[in-house]
Amino acid sequence: MARIMLVVLALAITIYAISDWVSRSRTWTPGRVNRWVWLAVIVLIPIIGPLAWIIVGLVTRAEQRRVGTSPDSSPPRSSRPDDNPEALSDLADRISRRQHRSRPVRRPNDSPQMPPSDEDDDTNQTGDEDEEDA
């Protein structure tokens, strides 16, 4: 009966450690060890691997709380390009290049053609002609 309890306890700790490993941020690993190495340790070393993940994770989180950073937070990133001056200058350059490429080349003696206006139509489109004929 004691052996069954030991196997169930080892299995429960392993499942907890794997679920904790999955739920953590991809940038956070305890002890600055690669995430995939931690997964191998959890799975391949029964009882000690999952306990190491749990204990080292608790210590790492406690250290980060003391320093003032949260364990699952990644460094702040600018999600909007208007927060980044380099992105703004790149955008301005791209816009000016596009405008330069899309401008038509005009020769000095070319005059722009104006589209025909509605006032030049001789026909009355309101239907008043039908009323005058009747």
Coordinates of C-alpha atoms in Angstrom, one line a residue:
M1 CA 0.0 0.0 0.0
A2 CA 2.9 2.4 0.8
R3 CA 4.4 1.8 -2.7
I4 CA 1.1 2.6 -4.4
M5 CA 0.9 5.9 -2.4
L6 CA 4.5 6.7 -3.3
V7 CA 3.7 6.1 -7.0
V8 CA 0.5 8.2 -6.8
L9 CA 2.4 11.0 -5.0
A10 CA 5.2 11.0 -7.6
L11 CA 2.7 11.0 -10.4
A12 CA 0.7 13.9 -8.8
I13 CA 3.9 16.0 -8.3
T14 CA 5.0 15.4 -11.8
I15 CA 1.6 16.3 -13.3
Y16 CA 1.6 19.5 -11.1
A17 CA 5.1 20.4 -12.2
I18 CA 4.3 19.9 -15.9
S19 CA 1.1 21.9 -15.7
D20 CA 3.0 24.7 -13.9
W21 CA 5.7 24.5 -16.7
V22 CA 3.1 24.9 -19.3
S23 CA 1.3 27.8 -17.6
R24 CA 4.4 29.8 -17.1
S25 CA 5.5 32.6 -19.4
R26 CA 8.0 31.4 -22.1
T27 CA 10.5 34.0 -20.9
W28 CA 10.5 32.9 -17.3
T29 CA 12.3 29.8 -16.1
P30 CA 13.6 29.2 -12.6
G31 CA 17.4 29.1 -12.2
R32 CA 18.0 30.6 -15.6
V33 CA 17.9 27.2 -17.2
N34 CA 16.3 26.6 -20.6
R35 CA 12.6 25.7 -20.5
W36 CA 13.0 22.5 -22.4
V37 CA 15.8 21.3 -20.1
W38 CA 13.5 21.8 -17.2
L39 CA 10.8 19.7 -18.9
A40 CA 13.3 16.9 -19.5
V41 CA 14.4 17.1 -15.8
I42 CA 10.7 17.0 -14.6
V43 CA 9.8 14.0 -16.8
L44 CA 13.0 12.0 -16.7
I45 CA 14.0 12.3 -13.0
P46 CA 11.1 11.0 -10.9
I47 CA 10.2 12.9 -7.7
I48 CA 13.5 14.9 -7.6
G49 CA 12.9 16.7 -11.0
P50 CA 9.4 17.9 -10.2
L51 CA 10.4 18.9 -6.7
A52 CA 13.4 20.8 -8.1
W53 CA 11.1 22.7 -10.5
I54 CA 8.8 23.6 -7.6
I55 CA 11.5 24.6 -5.1
V56 CA 13.7 26.5 -7.5
G57 CA 10.6 28.2 -8.9
L58 CA 9.5 29.3 -5.4
V59 CA 12.9 30.7 -4.7
T60 CA 13.2 32.5 -8.0
R61 CA 9.7 34.1 -7.5
A62 CA 10.6 35.2 -4.0
E63 CA 13.8 36.8 -5.2
Q64 CA 12.0 38.6 -8.0
R65 CA 9.3 39.9 -5.5
R66 CA 12.1 41.2 -3.3
V67 CA 13.7 43.0 -6.2
G68 CA 10.3 44.3 -7.3
T69 CA 9.7 42.5 -10.6
S70 CA 7.0 40.0 -11.1
P71 CA 8.1 36.5 -12.2
D72 CA 5.8 36.2 -15.2
S73 CA 6.3 39.7 -16.6
S74 CA 8.3 40.2 -19.7
P75 CA 10.2 43.4 -20.3
P76 CA 7.9 46.2 -21.4
R77 CA 7.7 46.5 -25.1
S78 CA 6.3 49.3 -27.2
S79 CA 3.2 47.9 -28.9
R80 CA 2.5 51.1 -30.8
P81 CA 4.8 52.4 -33.4
D82 CA 4.2 56.0 -32.4
D83 CA 6.0 55.3 -29.1
N84 CA 9.2 54.5 -31.1
P85 CA 11.1 57.4 -32.7
E86 CA 13.0 55.0 -35.0
A87 CA 9.7 53.6 -36.3
L88 CA 8.3 57.1 -36.9
S89 CA 11.4 58.1 -38.9
D90 CA 11.2 54.9 -41.0
L91 CA 7.6 55.5 -41.6
A92 CA 8.2 59.1 -42.7
D93 CA 10.9 57.8 -45.1
R94 CA 8.7 55.2 -46.6
I95 CA 5.9 57.7 -47.1
S96 CA 8.1 60.2 -48.8
R97 CA 9.5 57.5 -51.1
R98 CA 6.0 56.3 -52.1
Q99 CA 4.9 59.9 -52.7
H100 CA 7.9 60.5 -54.9
R101 CA 7.3 57.3 -56.9
S102 CA 3.6 58.0 -57.4
R103 CA 3.9 61.6 -58.6
P104 CA 3.3 61.9 -62.4
V105 CA 6.1 63.5 -64.3
R106 CA 4.8 66.7 -65.9
R107 CA 6.4 68.5 -68.7
P108 CA 6.1 72.3 -68.6
N109 CA 3.8 72.6 -71.7
D110 CA 1.3 70.0 -70.4
S111 CA -1.8 71.3 -68.9
P112 CA -4.0 69.2 -66.6
Q113 CA -7.2 68.0 -68.1
M114 CA -10.3 68.9 -66.2
P115 CA -13.1 66.4 -66.1
P116 CA -16.4 67.5 -67.7
S117 CA -18.7 69.2 -65.3
D118 CA -22.4 68.5 -64.9
E119 CA -23.3 72.0 -65.9
D120 CA -22.2 71.4 -69.4
D121 CA -25.0 68.8 -70.0
D122 CA -27.7 70.2 -72.3
T123 CA -30.2 67.6 -71.1
N124 CA -32.2 68.2 -68.1
Q125 CA -32.1 65.1 -65.9
T126 CA -34.9 66.1 -63.6
G127 CA -37.7 65.0 -65.9
D128 CA -38.9 68.6 -66.5
E129 CA -39.0 68.1 -70.3
D130 CA -41.8 65.6 -70.0
E131 CA -43.9 68.0 -68.1
E132 CA -43.3 70.8 -70.6
D133 CA -44.4 68.6 -73.6
A134 CA -47.7 67.6 -71.9

